Short mmCIF file of C-alpha atoms in Angstrom, two decimals:
data_model
loop_
_atom_site.label_atom_id
_atom_site.label_comp_id
_atom_site.label_asym_id
_atom_site.label_seq_id
_atom_site.Cartn_x
_atom_site.Cartn_y
_atom_site.Cartn_z
CA MET A 141 -39.24 -6.58 43.18
CA PHE A 142 -42.04 -4.42 44.27
CA LYS A 143 -45.59 -5.05 42.91
CA ILE A 144 -47.64 -2.15 41.87
CA LEU A 145 -51.46 -2.38 41.13
CA VAL A 146 -53.12 0.26 38.97
CA SER A 147 -56.74 -0.26 39.03
CA ASP A 148 -57.87 2.93 37.22
CA PRO A 149 -57.06 4.37 33.65
CA ILE A 150 -53.73 6.24 33.75
CA ALA A 151 -51.57 7.71 31.01
CA ASP A 152 -48.84 5.81 29.32
CA LYS A 153 -46.20 8.12 30.70
CA GLY A 154 -46.86 6.99 34.27
CA ILE A 155 -46.77 3.33 33.47
CA GLU A 156 -43.47 3.77 31.77
CA ILE A 157 -41.98 5.36 34.99
CA LEU A 158 -43.04 2.23 37.01
CA ASP A 159 -41.70 -0.17 34.34
CA ASP A 160 -38.35 1.79 34.02
CA ALA A 161 -38.02 1.36 37.87
CA GLY A 162 -37.95 -2.41 37.53
CA PHE A 163 -41.31 -2.93 39.27
CA GLU A 164 -43.93 -5.49 38.24
CA VAL A 165 -47.06 -3.59 37.25
CA ILE A 166 -50.48 -5.07 37.21
CA TYR A 167 -52.53 -2.69 35.02
CA ASN A 168 -56.07 -3.65 35.25
CA PRO A 169 -58.54 -0.61 35.17
CA ASN A 170 -61.72 -1.59 36.61
CA PRO A 171 -61.07 -4.99 37.61
CA SER A 172 -63.82 -7.37 38.77
CA ASN A 173 -64.15 -8.01 42.75
CA ASP A 174 -62.68 -11.45 42.08
CA GLU A 175 -59.60 -10.02 40.25
CA LEU A 176 -59.21 -7.43 42.86
CA GLN A 177 -59.20 -9.90 45.68
CA SER A 178 -56.57 -11.86 43.99
CA TYR A 179 -54.09 -8.92 43.84
CA LEU A 180 -54.44 -7.58 47.31
CA SER A 181 -52.50 -9.97 49.33
CA ASP A 182 -48.97 -9.13 47.80
CA ILE A 183 -49.03 -5.65 46.24
CA ASP A 184 -46.67 -3.14 47.56
CA ALA A 185 -48.41 -0.06 46.19
CA TRP A 186 -51.84 0.77 44.73
CA ILE A 187 -52.43 3.72 42.15
CA ILE A 188 -56.00 4.84 41.52
CA ARG A 189 -57.96 7.74 40.37
CA SER A 190 -61.63 8.41 41.18
CA GLY A 191 -63.16 5.17 39.95
CA THR A 192 -61.63 2.84 42.59
CA LYS A 193 -63.09 2.98 46.05
CA ILE A 194 -60.69 1.70 48.84
CA SER A 195 -62.55 0.57 51.89
CA SER A 196 -61.33 -1.00 55.12
CA GLU A 197 -62.51 -4.35 53.79
CA GLU A 198 -60.07 -4.01 50.74
CA LEU A 199 -57.30 -2.82 53.12
CA SER A 200 -57.82 -5.69 55.52
CA ASP A 201 -56.87 -8.16 52.87
CA THR A 202 -53.48 -6.41 52.04
CA ARG A 203 -50.32 -7.74 53.86
CA ASN A 204 -47.55 -5.76 52.13
CA LEU A 205 -49.16 -2.60 50.91
CA LYS A 206 -46.99 0.26 51.69
CA VAL A 207 -48.54 3.16 49.71
CA ILE A 208 -51.66 4.15 48.01
CA GLY A 209 -51.16 6.89 45.29
CA ARG A 210 -54.34 8.87 44.16
CA ALA A 211 -53.73 10.37 40.60
CA GLY A 212 -55.83 13.49 41.56
CA VAL A 213 -56.65 15.52 44.50
CA GLY A 214 -59.70 14.23 46.28
CA VAL A 215 -59.15 11.36 48.67
CA ASP A 216 -62.67 10.60 49.75
CA ASN A 217 -62.80 7.42 48.05
CA ILE A 218 -60.03 6.24 50.32
CA ASP A 219 -60.57 5.05 53.82
CA ILE A 220 -57.82 7.20 55.23
CA LYS A 221 -58.30 5.97 58.74
CA SER A 222 -58.08 2.41 58.07
CA ALA A 223 -54.98 2.92 55.72
CA THR A 224 -53.21 5.09 58.66
CA ASN A 225 -54.15 2.40 61.03
CA LYS A 226 -52.28 -0.24 58.98
CA GLY A 227 -49.42 2.10 58.63
CA ILE A 228 -49.97 2.73 54.87
CA VAL A 229 -49.06 6.03 53.40
CA VAL A 230 -51.61 7.91 51.33
CA MET A 231 -50.52 10.55 48.85
CA ASN A 232 -52.31 12.62 46.19
CA MET A 233 -51.43 15.07 43.23
CA PRO A 234 -53.05 18.19 44.45
CA ASP A 235 -51.81 20.29 41.47
CA GLY A 236 -52.53 18.15 38.51
CA ASN A 237 -56.05 18.66 37.91
CA THR A 238 -56.06 22.35 38.81
CA ILE A 239 -56.36 24.04 35.57
CA SER A 240 -58.63 21.42 33.85
CA ALA A 241 -61.17 21.86 36.95
CA ALA A 242 -60.98 25.75 36.79
CA GLU A 243 -61.66 25.44 33.01
CA HIS A 244 -64.38 23.17 33.44
CA THR A 245 -65.92 25.44 36.03
CA MET A 246 -65.95 28.40 33.73
CA ALA A 247 -67.36 26.23 30.82
CA MET A 248 -70.19 25.04 32.82
CA MET A 249 -70.86 28.57 34.14
CA MET A 250 -71.01 29.97 30.61
CA ALA A 251 -72.95 27.26 29.08
CA LEU A 252 -75.58 27.46 31.93
CA SER A 253 -75.90 31.27 31.61
CA ARG A 254 -76.51 31.08 27.91
CA ASN A 255 -78.64 28.00 27.92
CA ILE A 256 -76.19 26.24 25.59
CA GLN A 257 -77.27 22.71 26.62
CA ILE A 258 -80.99 23.29 26.19
CA GLY A 259 -80.44 25.19 22.64
CA HIS A 260 -78.32 22.25 21.43
CA MET A 261 -80.96 19.62 22.58
CA THR A 262 -84.10 21.55 21.08
CA ILE A 263 -82.12 22.06 17.84
CA MET A 264 -81.46 18.21 17.63
CA ASN A 265 -85.04 17.61 18.23
CA GLY A 266 -86.05 19.85 15.24
CA GLU A 267 -87.12 22.96 17.25
CA TRP A 268 -86.07 26.55 16.99
CA ASN A 269 -86.76 28.16 20.23
CA ARG A 270 -84.40 31.20 20.17
CA LYS A 271 -86.82 33.54 21.81
CA THR A 272 -87.48 31.31 25.00
CA LEU A 273 -83.62 30.94 25.53
CA VAL A 274 -82.47 34.37 26.33
CA GLY A 275 -79.39 34.07 28.37
CA SER A 276 -77.37 36.23 30.84
CA GLU A 277 -74.06 37.97 30.62
CA LEU A 278 -71.44 37.16 33.14
CA LYS A 279 -70.00 40.74 32.88
CA GLY A 280 -70.84 42.46 36.27
CA LYS A 281 -72.46 39.64 38.06
CA ILE A 282 -71.25 38.48 41.46
CA LEU A 283 -69.49 35.26 41.57
CA GLY A 284 -69.14 33.57 45.14
CA ILE A 285 -66.38 31.30 45.39
CA ILE A 286 -66.63 28.72 48.16
CA GLY A 287 -63.08 27.32 48.88
CA LEU A 288 -60.17 29.58 47.96
CA GLY A 289 -57.46 26.86 47.46
CA ARG A 290 -55.56 26.16 44.17
CA ILE A 291 -58.75 25.63 41.96
CA GLY A 292 -60.77 28.33 43.45
CA ARG A 293 -57.89 30.84 42.91
CA GLU A 294 -57.54 29.71 39.19
CA VAL A 295 -61.38 30.38 38.77
CA ILE A 296 -60.86 33.76 40.21
CA LYS A 297 -58.21 34.61 37.66
CA ARG A 298 -60.57 33.57 34.83
CA ALA A 299 -63.53 35.34 36.15
CA LEU A 300 -61.83 38.52 36.69
CA GLY A 301 -61.02 38.45 33.13
CA LEU A 302 -64.63 38.47 32.45
CA GLU A 303 -65.24 41.45 34.48
CA MET A 304 -67.27 39.58 37.29
CA LYS A 305 -67.29 40.82 40.75
CA ILE A 306 -65.82 38.19 43.16
CA VAL A 307 -66.68 37.35 46.76
CA GLY A 308 -65.31 34.46 48.63
CA TYR A 309 -65.55 32.15 51.72
CA ASP A 310 -62.96 29.89 53.13
CA PRO A 311 -62.59 29.52 56.92
CA PHE A 312 -59.37 28.04 56.42
CA VAL A 313 -57.48 30.51 54.36
CA ASN A 314 -55.99 33.70 55.66
CA GLU A 315 -57.67 36.64 53.85
CA ASP A 316 -54.64 38.75 54.06
CA VAL A 317 -53.19 36.61 51.06
CA PHE A 318 -55.94 38.24 48.86
CA ASP A 319 -55.96 41.49 47.00
CA THR A 320 -58.98 43.25 48.23
CA GLU A 321 -59.50 45.12 45.10
CA ASN A 322 -60.20 41.76 43.38
CA ILE A 323 -61.97 39.83 45.99
CA GLU A 324 -64.32 40.51 48.97
CA ILE A 325 -63.96 37.91 51.77
CA MET A 326 -67.23 37.43 53.56
CA GLY A 327 -69.13 34.77 55.72
CA LEU A 328 -71.00 31.74 54.23
CA ASP A 329 -74.42 33.15 54.71
CA GLU A 330 -73.69 36.41 53.33
CA LEU A 331 -71.99 34.95 50.20
CA THR A 332 -75.08 32.88 49.65
CA LYS A 333 -77.58 35.56 49.79
CA THR A 334 -75.27 38.01 47.70
CA SER A 335 -74.11 35.81 44.76
CA ASP A 336 -75.45 35.68 41.13
CA TYR A 337 -73.25 32.50 40.57
CA ILE A 338 -71.86 30.17 43.33
CA SER A 339 -68.99 27.85 42.51
CA LEU A 340 -67.88 25.19 45.03
CA HIS A 341 -64.26 24.19 45.52
CA VAL A 342 -64.12 22.36 49.00
CA PRO A 343 -63.34 19.00 49.75
CA LEU A 344 -65.99 16.33 50.83
CA ILE A 345 -65.59 16.25 54.65
CA GLU A 346 -67.92 16.09 57.61
CA SER A 347 -68.40 19.98 57.62
CA THR A 348 -69.01 20.24 54.02
CA GLN A 349 -71.52 17.20 53.46
CA TYR A 350 -74.71 18.62 52.21
CA LEU A 351 -73.32 22.08 52.64
CA PHE A 352 -76.04 23.25 50.24
CA ASP A 353 -79.42 21.60 51.42
CA ILE A 354 -82.66 23.12 51.08
CA ASP A 355 -82.18 25.65 53.80
CA ARG A 356 -79.19 27.06 52.06
CA LEU A 357 -80.64 26.73 48.76
CA LYS A 358 -83.57 29.06 49.82
CA MET A 359 -81.03 31.65 50.85
CA MET A 360 -79.88 32.20 47.18
CA LYS A 361 -81.37 34.64 44.86
CA GLU A 362 -84.14 33.32 42.49
CA SER A 363 -82.05 34.34 39.60
CA ALA A 364 -78.85 32.54 41.18
CA ARG A 365 -77.06 29.51 39.83
CA LEU A 366 -74.95 26.93 41.37
CA ILE A 367 -71.90 25.21 39.96
CA ASN A 368 -70.31 21.95 41.64
CA VAL A 369 -67.19 20.70 39.93
CA ALA A 370 -65.76 19.71 43.25
CA ARG A 371 -67.19 16.59 45.25
CA GLY A 372 -70.41 14.84 45.14
CA GLY A 373 -72.19 15.00 48.44
CA ILE A 374 -71.48 18.65 48.99
CA VAL A 375 -74.96 19.47 47.39
CA ASN A 376 -78.07 17.50 48.48
CA GLU A 377 -79.23 16.27 45.22
CA LYS A 378 -82.94 15.84 46.12
CA ASP A 379 -83.13 19.30 47.68
CA LEU A 380 -81.29 20.67 44.70
CA SER A 381 -83.94 19.06 42.41
CA PHE A 382 -86.73 20.31 44.36
CA ALA A 383 -85.06 23.90 44.25
CA LEU A 384 -84.80 23.88 40.54
CA ASN A 385 -88.32 22.45 39.79
CA ASN A 386 -89.83 24.95 41.95
CA GLY A 387 -88.20 28.22 40.81
CA ILE A 388 -86.16 28.53 44.39
CA ILE A 389 -82.98 28.98 42.05
CA ALA A 390 -82.48 29.62 38.30
CA GLY A 391 -80.31 26.84 37.40
CA ALA A 392 -77.31 24.46 38.38
CA ALA A 393 -74.38 22.84 36.66
CA ILE A 394 -73.10 19.62 38.28
CA ASP A 395 -69.98 17.46 37.28
CA VAL A 396 -69.99 15.37 40.39
CA PHE A 397 -72.55 13.20 42.10
CA GLU A 398 -72.97 11.22 45.35
CA GLU A 399 -73.06 7.93 43.31
CA GLU A 400 -71.33 7.57 40.12
CA PRO A 401 -72.24 6.73 37.42
CA LEU A 402 -75.44 8.56 37.70
CA LYS A 403 -78.41 6.13 37.88
CA SER A 404 -81.45 6.85 35.61
CA ASP A 405 -83.70 7.35 38.66
CA ASN A 406 -81.47 10.21 39.95
CA PRO A 407 -83.94 13.19 40.67
CA LEU A 408 -81.40 15.75 38.95
CA ILE A 409 -81.98 14.16 35.57
CA LYS A 410 -85.59 15.34 35.39
CA SER A 411 -84.91 18.64 36.79
CA GLN A 412 -85.30 21.91 35.25
CA ASN A 413 -82.59 24.29 34.06
CA ILE A 414 -79.83 21.91 34.81
CA LEU A 415 -76.67 21.20 33.11
CA LEU A 416 -74.94 17.73 34.00
CA THR A 417 -71.65 16.42 32.92
CA PRO A 418 -70.07 12.95 33.97
CA HIS A 419 -67.40 13.85 36.19
CA LEU A 420 -65.21 15.75 33.50
CA GLY A 421 -63.36 18.26 35.62
CA ALA A 422 -60.12 16.54 35.39
CA SER A 423 -60.87 14.76 32.11
CA THR A 424 -58.22 16.51 29.70
CA HIS A 425 -55.42 14.98 28.11
CA GLU A 426 -53.01 17.60 29.83
CA ALA A 427 -54.47 16.58 33.47
CA SER A 428 -54.45 12.90 32.76
CA GLU A 429 -50.92 12.94 31.74
CA GLY A 430 -49.87 15.34 34.43
CA VAL A 431 -51.38 13.38 37.46
CA SER A 432 -50.36 9.94 35.96
CA PHE A 433 -46.66 11.01 35.58
CA GLY A 434 -46.67 12.95 38.99
CA ILE A 435 -48.22 10.10 41.10
CA CYS A 436 -46.10 7.11 39.52
CA ARG A 437 -42.89 9.36 40.26
CA GLN A 438 -44.15 9.87 43.75
CA VAL A 439 -44.70 6.25 44.43
CA LYS A 440 -41.49 5.30 42.95
CA ASP A 441 -39.42 7.76 45.08
CA TYR A 442 -41.13 6.57 48.06
CA LEU A 443 -40.60 2.72 47.59
CA LEU A 444 -36.94 3.21 46.30
CA GLU A 445 -35.75 6.40 48.38
CA SER A 446 -38.32 6.70 51.11
CA LYS A 447 -39.09 10.22 49.67
CA LEU A 448 -42.39 11.59 50.40
CA SER A 449 -44.34 14.12 48.27
CA ASN A 450 -48.03 15.26 49.14
CA PRO A 451 -48.48 12.78 51.85
CA ILE A 452 -52.08 12.97 53.04
CA ASN A 453 -51.54 11.06 56.58
CA MET A 454 -47.64 11.08 57.28
CA PRO A 455 -46.67 13.32 60.12
CA ILE A 456 -43.22 13.70 58.90
CA GLN A 457 -43.15 15.28 55.20
CA ASP A 458 -39.72 14.30 54.21
CA MET A 459 -38.61 10.79 55.25
CA SER A 460 -35.30 11.26 53.53
CA GLN A 461 -34.24 13.70 56.00
CA LEU A 462 -34.38 11.20 58.60
CA LYS A 463 -31.11 9.83 57.52
CA GLN A 464 -29.34 12.65 58.99
CA ILE A 465 -30.53 11.78 62.49
CA GLN A 466 -30.66 8.07 62.01
CA SER A 467 -28.50 7.40 65.23
CA LEU A 468 -30.96 9.53 67.20
CA LEU A 469 -33.94 7.46 65.84
CA ASP A 470 -32.13 4.11 66.62
CA LEU A 471 -31.45 5.32 70.19
CA SER A 472 -34.91 6.62 70.68
CA GLU A 473 -36.42 3.26 69.45
CA ILE A 474 -34.08 1.17 71.64
CA MET A 475 -35.18 3.38 74.60
CA GLY A 476 -38.82 2.58 73.86
CA LYS A 477 -38.05 -1.09 73.81
CA ILE A 478 -36.24 -0.96 77.19
CA SER A 479 -39.00 0.98 78.91
CA CYS A 480 -41.56 -1.52 77.51
CA GLN A 481 -39.91 -4.26 79.35
CA LEU A 482 -39.61 -2.18 82.48
CA LEU A 483 -43.34 -1.68 82.69
CA ASP A 484 -44.10 -5.09 83.89
CA ASP A 485 -47.44 -5.40 81.90
CA SER A 486 -48.67 -2.32 83.83
CA PRO A 487 -51.26 -0.13 81.60
CA LEU A 488 -49.21 2.60 79.95
CA GLU A 489 -50.83 6.14 80.97
CA SER A 490 -48.45 8.78 79.60
CA VAL A 491 -45.15 9.32 77.68
CA SER A 492 -43.03 12.49 77.76
CA ILE A 493 -40.13 12.99 75.61
CA GLU A 494 -37.75 15.85 75.99
CA CYS A 495 -34.90 16.68 73.70
CA ILE A 496 -31.94 18.68 74.57
CA GLY A 497 -28.82 19.97 72.55
CA ASP A 498 -28.55 20.23 68.73
CA ILE A 499 -31.88 18.47 68.27
CA GLU A 500 -34.03 20.70 65.93
CA ASP A 501 -37.33 18.58 65.59
CA SER A 502 -38.36 16.48 68.45
CA LYS A 503 -41.32 14.94 66.62
CA PRO A 504 -39.61 12.15 64.64
CA ILE A 505 -37.43 11.19 67.69
CA ALA A 506 -40.67 10.98 69.79
CA LEU A 507 -42.45 8.91 67.10
CA SER A 508 -39.45 6.56 66.80
CA LEU A 509 -39.60 6.12 70.51
CA LEU A 510 -43.15 5.09 70.44
CA ILE A 511 -42.65 2.57 67.91
CA GLY A 512 -40.11 0.93 70.15
CA LEU A 513 -42.38 1.18 72.98
CA ILE A 514 -45.46 -0.10 71.35
CA GLN A 515 -44.07 -2.83 68.83
CA SER A 516 -44.39 -5.69 71.22
CA MET A 517 -47.94 -4.60 72.43
CA THR A 518 -49.63 -5.33 68.90
CA ASP A 519 -49.57 -7.52 65.84
CA LEU A 520 -49.86 -4.51 63.75
CA ASN A 521 -46.73 -3.19 61.43
CA VAL A 522 -45.92 -0.25 63.61
CA ASN A 523 -44.42 2.71 61.73
CA PHE A 524 -44.29 6.56 61.53
CA VAL A 525 -47.81 6.59 59.74
CA ASN A 526 -49.70 4.68 62.37
CA VAL A 527 -47.91 4.91 65.66
CA GLY A 528 -49.61 8.09 66.69
CA SER A 529 -53.11 6.79 66.18
CA ILE A 530 -52.31 3.41 67.82
CA ALA A 531 -51.08 5.35 70.94
CA GLN A 532 -54.34 7.50 70.84
CA GLU A 533 -56.60 4.45 70.52
CA ARG A 534 -54.79 2.86 73.61
CA GLY A 535 -55.48 6.11 75.63
CA ILE A 536 -51.70 7.08 75.81
CA GLU A 537 -51.12 10.59 76.76
CA PHE A 538 -48.15 11.65 74.48
CA THR A 539 -46.09 14.90 74.67
CA HIS A 540 -42.65 15.95 73.06
CA SER A 541 -40.72 19.03 73.20
CA ILE A 542 -37.30 20.58 72.78
CA SER A 543 -35.63 22.19 75.77
CA SER A 544 -33.00 24.96 76.33
CA GLU A 545 -31.67 23.18 79.30
CA GLN A 546 -27.97 22.88 79.31
CA SER A 547 -26.39 19.45 79.16
CA SER A 548 -22.78 17.98 79.17
CA TYR A 549 -24.07 15.77 76.08
CA SER A 550 -24.18 17.31 72.45
CA ASN A 551 -27.54 15.60 72.15
CA LEU A 552 -29.83 14.14 75.07
CA VAL A 553 -33.06 12.46 74.86
CA LYS A 554 -35.01 12.15 78.11
CA LEU A 555 -37.96 9.73 78.35
CA LYS A 556 -40.50 9.77 81.29
CA ILE A 557 -43.15 7.15 81.35
CA SER A 558 -46.19 7.02 83.97
CA SER A 559 -47.98 3.79 84.60
CA GLN A 560 -50.25 3.37 87.64
CA GLY A 561 -48.33 5.48 89.95
CA LYS A 562 -44.97 4.13 88.65
CA GLU A 563 -42.56 6.36 86.79
CA ILE A 564 -39.84 5.27 84.51
CA LYS A 565 -37.02 7.50 83.42
CA ILE A 566 -34.49 6.66 80.78
CA GLU A 567 -32.05 8.94 79.03
CA GLY A 568 -29.91 8.50 75.99
CA SER A 569 -27.37 10.38 73.94
CA ALA A 570 -26.23 10.10 70.33
CA SER A 571 -23.00 11.90 69.06
CA GLY A 572 -22.54 10.31 65.67
CA LYS A 573 -23.49 7.56 63.25
CA ASN A 574 -24.00 4.27 65.38
CA ASP A 575 -22.51 6.06 68.25
CA TYR A 576 -25.32 6.24 70.91
CA ARG A 577 -25.78 4.94 74.28
CA ILE A 578 -28.10 4.86 77.29
CA VAL A 579 -26.78 7.30 79.95
CA ASN A 580 -29.46 7.15 82.71
CA VAL A 581 -31.78 4.42 83.74
CA LEU A 582 -34.12 4.97 86.56
CA ASP A 583 -31.78 7.64 88.01
#
């Protein structure tokens, strides 16, 4: 029986999927450190939202963990590298929060432009400051969208309905997929200087950390406003506070923070013209139910059927398709084991795999061969997830290809290994289920 840990709140529909599959479910949102440590040694899957942080320390205590499921989009709260090195699949739910995050973005933008948060607070304090809270219409304003993925595109749809002018920036999206009548694609600096509102929809990675620091904030119009419903850390919070308090920009609406929950000494709390919400972008009943149901189903399908959906760190997208080439995978792994024995403890320098015949994809075959080759070199659980990174860490140059060369075999896998001037060649062929053989060893 598989044991599943759920350490963040998820909807009942998700738990029902796990229960119906016969899994042992440990449902403990926000466990203490001692409780968490007591679970880690024998869980097979770990389902989280944004509240749980999975570091290399936690992962080092797991022995059976096969998959981490993130009920949501962002995975910056998971140490992906450590998970990959341990052969743990990380998967997420990229679609579940899309509408909720886009709608929250629009709500923040509208509330900020009409001073709704300030108006509410002053009335609650017995004041009536109507004349000092004159707002701005969104119609005709320029909205800069940074990040043109799913959420960014949903924001564009809604902003067009408000008759805003849209400009966008995303270095990883082909601008040809956008209607130039609805959006103008431009560089980041130009967008920053042009926009009346800037909305962030990028992941937190090395290139986006502190993307909006004091230098970029100074590029914005004094009348411009910044909205972040993406990830904490994209905006430098100290710099933003300085910009707001010194009139460098007109306002900001922030839903995500570098450290959550927000501490009382965070500079944003005492900033002028700011609207803060406690990470509510995905906090709707619909989104919670959608991502809970989706990620639990994905985890169930992976554990029971080896079916992958939305994997973050898996080089092969559909493990179930591997069953169709199982004989080739078995052959490749055996070839790897044989070549490892022929190395005579010599350091491995390069591995080259060439596939000939009816083989359509050389990658899974090459990875399977690497698994056989590396298994005896390490005490790690070597699998499709981590074998590439293990090879890279050991300095093994690794290539694979499909050749149009003619062969008397319907399928032929050719392996060439180099080690300190020594070259090992092995060839194998597979023609049916469990029908595979070595056809050439060392010429």
